[in-house]
Short mmCIF file of C-alpha atoms in Angstrom, two decimals:
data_model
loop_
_atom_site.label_atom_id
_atom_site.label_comp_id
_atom_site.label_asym_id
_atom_site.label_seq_id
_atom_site.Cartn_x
_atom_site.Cartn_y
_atom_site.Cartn_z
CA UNK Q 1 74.54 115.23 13.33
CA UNK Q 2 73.41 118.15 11.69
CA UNK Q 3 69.34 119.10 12.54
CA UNK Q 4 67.26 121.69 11.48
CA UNK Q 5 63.70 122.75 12.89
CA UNK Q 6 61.45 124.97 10.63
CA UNK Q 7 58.67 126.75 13.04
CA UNK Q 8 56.26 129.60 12.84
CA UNK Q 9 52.38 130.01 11.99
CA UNK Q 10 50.51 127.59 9.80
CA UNK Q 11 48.14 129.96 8.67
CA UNK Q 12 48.70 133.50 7.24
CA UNK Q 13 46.25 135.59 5.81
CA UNK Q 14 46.28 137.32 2.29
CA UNK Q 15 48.48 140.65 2.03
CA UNK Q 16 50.33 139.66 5.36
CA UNK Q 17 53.73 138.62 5.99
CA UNK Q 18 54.83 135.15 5.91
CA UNK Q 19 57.60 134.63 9.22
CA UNK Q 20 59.59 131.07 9.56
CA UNK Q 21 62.63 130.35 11.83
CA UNK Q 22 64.69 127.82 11.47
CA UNK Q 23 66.61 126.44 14.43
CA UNK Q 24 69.71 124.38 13.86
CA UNK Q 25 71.15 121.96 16.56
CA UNK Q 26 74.19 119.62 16.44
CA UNK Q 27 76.42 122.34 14.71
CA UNK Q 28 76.69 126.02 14.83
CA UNK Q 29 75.86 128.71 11.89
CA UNK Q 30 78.48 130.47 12.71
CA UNK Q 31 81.09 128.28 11.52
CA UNK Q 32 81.36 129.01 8.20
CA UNK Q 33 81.70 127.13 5.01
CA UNK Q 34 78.00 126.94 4.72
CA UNK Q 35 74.86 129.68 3.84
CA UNK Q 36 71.63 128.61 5.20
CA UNK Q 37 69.03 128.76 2.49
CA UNK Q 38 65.02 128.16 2.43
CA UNK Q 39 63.54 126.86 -0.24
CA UNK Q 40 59.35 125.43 -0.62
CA UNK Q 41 57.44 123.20 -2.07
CA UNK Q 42 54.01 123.76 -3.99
CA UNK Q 43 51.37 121.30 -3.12
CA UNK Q 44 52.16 118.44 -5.33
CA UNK Q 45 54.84 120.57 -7.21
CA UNK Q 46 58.32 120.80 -7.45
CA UNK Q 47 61.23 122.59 -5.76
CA UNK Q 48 61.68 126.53 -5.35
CA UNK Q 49 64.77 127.85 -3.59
CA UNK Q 50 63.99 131.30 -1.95
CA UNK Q 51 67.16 132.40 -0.67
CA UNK Q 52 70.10 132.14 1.89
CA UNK Q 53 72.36 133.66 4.04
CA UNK Q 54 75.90 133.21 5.34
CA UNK Q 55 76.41 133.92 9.18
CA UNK Q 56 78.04 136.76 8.41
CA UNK Q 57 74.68 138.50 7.21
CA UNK Q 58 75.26 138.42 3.34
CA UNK Q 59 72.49 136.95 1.45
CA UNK Q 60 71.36 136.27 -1.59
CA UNK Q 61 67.71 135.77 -3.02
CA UNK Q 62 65.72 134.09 -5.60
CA UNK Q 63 65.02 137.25 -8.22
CA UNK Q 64 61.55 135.74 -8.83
CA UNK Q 65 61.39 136.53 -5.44
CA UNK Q 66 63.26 139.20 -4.15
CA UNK Q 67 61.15 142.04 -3.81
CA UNK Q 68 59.53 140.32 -0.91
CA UNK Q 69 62.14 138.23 0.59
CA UNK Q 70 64.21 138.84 4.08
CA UNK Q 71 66.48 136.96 5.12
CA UNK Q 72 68.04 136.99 9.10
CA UNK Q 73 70.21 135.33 10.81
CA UNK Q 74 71.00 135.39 14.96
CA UNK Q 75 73.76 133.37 15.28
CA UNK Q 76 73.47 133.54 19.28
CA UNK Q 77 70.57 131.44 18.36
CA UNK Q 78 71.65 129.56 16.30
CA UNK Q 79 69.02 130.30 14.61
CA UNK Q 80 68.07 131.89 11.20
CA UNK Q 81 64.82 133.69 9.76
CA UNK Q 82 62.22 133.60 6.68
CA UNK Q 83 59.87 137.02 6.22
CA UNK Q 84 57.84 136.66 2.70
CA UNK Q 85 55.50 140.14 2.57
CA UNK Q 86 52.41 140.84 0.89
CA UNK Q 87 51.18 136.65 0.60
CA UNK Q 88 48.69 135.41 -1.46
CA UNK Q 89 47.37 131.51 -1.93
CA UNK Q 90 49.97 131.73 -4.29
CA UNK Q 91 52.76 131.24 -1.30
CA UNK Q 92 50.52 128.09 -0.07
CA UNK Q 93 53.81 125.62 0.28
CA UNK Q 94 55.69 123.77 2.46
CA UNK Q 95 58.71 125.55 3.00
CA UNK Q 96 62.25 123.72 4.00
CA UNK Q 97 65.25 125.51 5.84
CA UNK Q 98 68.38 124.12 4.73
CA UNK Q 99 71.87 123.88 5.38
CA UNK Q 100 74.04 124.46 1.66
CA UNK Q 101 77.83 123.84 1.43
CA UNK Q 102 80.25 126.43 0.54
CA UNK Q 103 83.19 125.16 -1.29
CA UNK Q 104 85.92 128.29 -1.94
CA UNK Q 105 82.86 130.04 -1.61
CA UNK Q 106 80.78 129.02 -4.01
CA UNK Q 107 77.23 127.84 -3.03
CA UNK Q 108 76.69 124.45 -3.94
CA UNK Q 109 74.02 121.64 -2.92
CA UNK Q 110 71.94 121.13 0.08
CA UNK Q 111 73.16 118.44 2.60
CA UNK Q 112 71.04 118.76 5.69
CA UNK Q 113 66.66 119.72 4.97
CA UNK Q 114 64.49 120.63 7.89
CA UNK Q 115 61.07 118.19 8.08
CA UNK Q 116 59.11 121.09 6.55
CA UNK Q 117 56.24 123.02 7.76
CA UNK Q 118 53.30 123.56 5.57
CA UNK Q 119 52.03 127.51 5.40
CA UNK Q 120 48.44 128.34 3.69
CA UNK Q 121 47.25 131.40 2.92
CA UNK Q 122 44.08 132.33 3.51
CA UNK Q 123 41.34 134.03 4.67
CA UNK G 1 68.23 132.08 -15.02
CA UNK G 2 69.67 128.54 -15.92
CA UNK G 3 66.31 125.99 -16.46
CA UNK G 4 66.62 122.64 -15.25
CA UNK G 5 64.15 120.01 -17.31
CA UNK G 6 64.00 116.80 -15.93
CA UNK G 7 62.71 113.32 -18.43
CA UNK G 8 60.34 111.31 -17.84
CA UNK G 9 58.11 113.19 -15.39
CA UNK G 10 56.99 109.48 -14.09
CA UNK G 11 57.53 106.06 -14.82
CA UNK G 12 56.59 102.54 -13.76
CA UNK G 13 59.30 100.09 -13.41
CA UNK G 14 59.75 96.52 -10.89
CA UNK G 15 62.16 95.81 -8.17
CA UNK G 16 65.35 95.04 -9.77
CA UNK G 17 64.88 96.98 -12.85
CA UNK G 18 68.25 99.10 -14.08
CA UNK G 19 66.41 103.08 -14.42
CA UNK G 20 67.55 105.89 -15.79
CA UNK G 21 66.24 109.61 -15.00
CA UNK G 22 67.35 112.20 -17.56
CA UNK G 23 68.46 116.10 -16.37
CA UNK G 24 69.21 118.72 -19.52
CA UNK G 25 70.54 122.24 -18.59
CA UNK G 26 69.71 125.04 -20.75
CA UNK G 27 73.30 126.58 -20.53
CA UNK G 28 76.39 124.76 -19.85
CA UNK G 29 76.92 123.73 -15.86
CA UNK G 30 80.12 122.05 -16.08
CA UNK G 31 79.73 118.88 -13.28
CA UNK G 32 77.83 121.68 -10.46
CA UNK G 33 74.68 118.92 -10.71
CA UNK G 34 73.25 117.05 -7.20
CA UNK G 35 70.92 114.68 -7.42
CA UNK G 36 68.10 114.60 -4.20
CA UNK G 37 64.96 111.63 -3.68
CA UNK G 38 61.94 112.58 -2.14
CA UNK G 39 59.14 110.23 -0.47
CA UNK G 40 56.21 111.76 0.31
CA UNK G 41 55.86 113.77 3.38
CA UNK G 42 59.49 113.92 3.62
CA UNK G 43 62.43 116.40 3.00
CA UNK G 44 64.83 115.76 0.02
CA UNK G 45 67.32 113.68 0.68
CA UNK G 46 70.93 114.49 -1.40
CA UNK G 47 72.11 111.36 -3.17
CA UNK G 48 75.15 112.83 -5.71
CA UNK G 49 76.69 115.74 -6.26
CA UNK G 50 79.21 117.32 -8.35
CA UNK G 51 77.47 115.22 -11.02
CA UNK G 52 78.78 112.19 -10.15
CA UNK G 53 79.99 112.25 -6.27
CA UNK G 54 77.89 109.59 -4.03
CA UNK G 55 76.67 111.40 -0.73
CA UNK G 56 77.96 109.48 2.48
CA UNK G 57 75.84 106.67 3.45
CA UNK G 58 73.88 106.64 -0.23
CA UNK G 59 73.58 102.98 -1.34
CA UNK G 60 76.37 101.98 -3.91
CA UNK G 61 73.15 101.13 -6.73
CA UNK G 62 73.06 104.98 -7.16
CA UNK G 63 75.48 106.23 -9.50
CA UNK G 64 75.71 109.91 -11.89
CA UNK G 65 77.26 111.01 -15.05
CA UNK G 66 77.32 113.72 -16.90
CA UNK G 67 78.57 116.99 -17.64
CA UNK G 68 77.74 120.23 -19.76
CA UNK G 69 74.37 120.44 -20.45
CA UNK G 70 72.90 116.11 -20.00
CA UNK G 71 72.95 114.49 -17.05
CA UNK G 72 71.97 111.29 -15.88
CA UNK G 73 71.10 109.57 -12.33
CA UNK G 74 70.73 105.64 -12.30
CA UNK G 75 69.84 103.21 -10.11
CA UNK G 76 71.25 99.81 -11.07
CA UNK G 77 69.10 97.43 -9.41
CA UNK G 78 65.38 98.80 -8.12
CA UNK G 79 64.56 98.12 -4.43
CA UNK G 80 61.31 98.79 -2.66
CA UNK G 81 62.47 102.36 -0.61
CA UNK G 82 63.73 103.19 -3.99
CA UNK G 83 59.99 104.40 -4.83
CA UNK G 84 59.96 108.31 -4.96
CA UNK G 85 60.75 111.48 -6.35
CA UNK G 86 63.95 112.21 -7.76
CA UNK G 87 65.25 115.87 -8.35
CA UNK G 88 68.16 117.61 -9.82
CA UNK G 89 69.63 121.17 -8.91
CA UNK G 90 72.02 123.04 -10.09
CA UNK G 91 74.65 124.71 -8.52
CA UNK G 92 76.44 126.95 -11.65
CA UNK G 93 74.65 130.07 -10.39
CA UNK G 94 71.30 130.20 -7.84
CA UNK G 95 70.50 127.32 -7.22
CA UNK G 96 67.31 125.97 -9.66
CA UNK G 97 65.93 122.53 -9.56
CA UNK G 98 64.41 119.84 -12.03
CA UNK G 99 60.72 119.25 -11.92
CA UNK G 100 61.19 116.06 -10.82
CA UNK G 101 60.68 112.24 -11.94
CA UNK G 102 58.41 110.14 -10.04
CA UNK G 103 59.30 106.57 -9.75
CA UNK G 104 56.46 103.98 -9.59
CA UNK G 105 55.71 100.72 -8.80
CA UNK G 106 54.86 98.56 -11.87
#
């Protein structure tokens, strides 16, 4: 079974940069047929994929939100990384790491969602 | 990018009530629709894809249709943990999401 494990600070402050990692157990990144996207949740809002990223390094972001997205992976980690600069409360979510399938390559849905860990900006 | 709108936003409805939640594309998808429910608290939790394709271990009550540009996810006979959030994403290019339908208790 498939888990993933968001972690990082729960408080960032305006202007700085937002850092998540996203630890996956029971299955390794590096075996392909899936990118490994993050995606959040406004308070009491709907849902806003970020970006992913394949093992291999490629990735792929969100335009909305590209300008101030990075995307890593370390697959001798297992383990693959959120960095959203230059925050404001407008970044306040919870933000989900998430394992999507790849079928002939294509990004499709997400099968396995991290519990979530809630990030406010702030002073 | 490809917008996703989702009808109703909420809706009351009884245990054992037959519901329908609506999903219109703005562009042709083709079937590259999943379906996810959400309680509160919790991650979303995939219940169909490819329109119409029942995630392992999803109760049989769940069912999809659709193609194009309409889609629809129904639940044939209500039951309690059926009370949530339900959201649909496409998959046609990045992936954008419905702004969901909250189930209620009636």
């Amino acid at each position: 079974q498939v888990q993933l494990q968001e972690s990082g600070p729960g408080l960032v402050k305006p202007s700085q940069t937002l850092s998540l990692t996203c630890t996956v157990s029971g299955g390794s990144i590096s075996s392909g047929g899936y990118y490994w996207s993050w995606i959040r949740q406004h308070p009491g809002k709907g849902l806003e994929w970020i970006g992913y990223i394949y093992y291999s390094g490629s990735t792929y972001y969100n335009p909305s939100l590209k300008s101030r997205v990075t995307i890593s992976v370390d697959t001798s980690k297992n383990q693959f990384s959120l960095k959203l600069s230059s925050v404001t409360a407008a970044d306040t979510a919870v933000y989900y790491c998430a394992r999507e399938r790849s079928i002939f390559g294509v990004v499709t849905y997400f099968d396995y969602w991290g519990q979530g860990t809630l990030v406010t900006v702030s002073s | 990018a490809i917008r996703m709108t989702q009808s109703p936003s909420s809706f009351s409805a009884s245990t054992g009530d037959r519901v329908t939640i609506t999903c219109r594309a703005s562009q042709g998808i083709s079937s590259y629709l999943a379906w996810y429910q959400q309680k509160p608290g919790k991650a979303p939790k995939l219940l169909i894809y490819a329109a119409s394709t029942l995630q392992s271990g999803v109760p049989s009550r769940f069912s999809g249709s659709g193609s194009g540009t309409d889609f629809t996810l129904t639940i044939s006979c209500l039951q309690s943990e059926d009370f949530a959030t339900y959201y649909c994403q496409q998959y046609y290019s990045y992936p954008g999401f419905g702004q969901g339908t909250k189930v209620e208790i009636k």
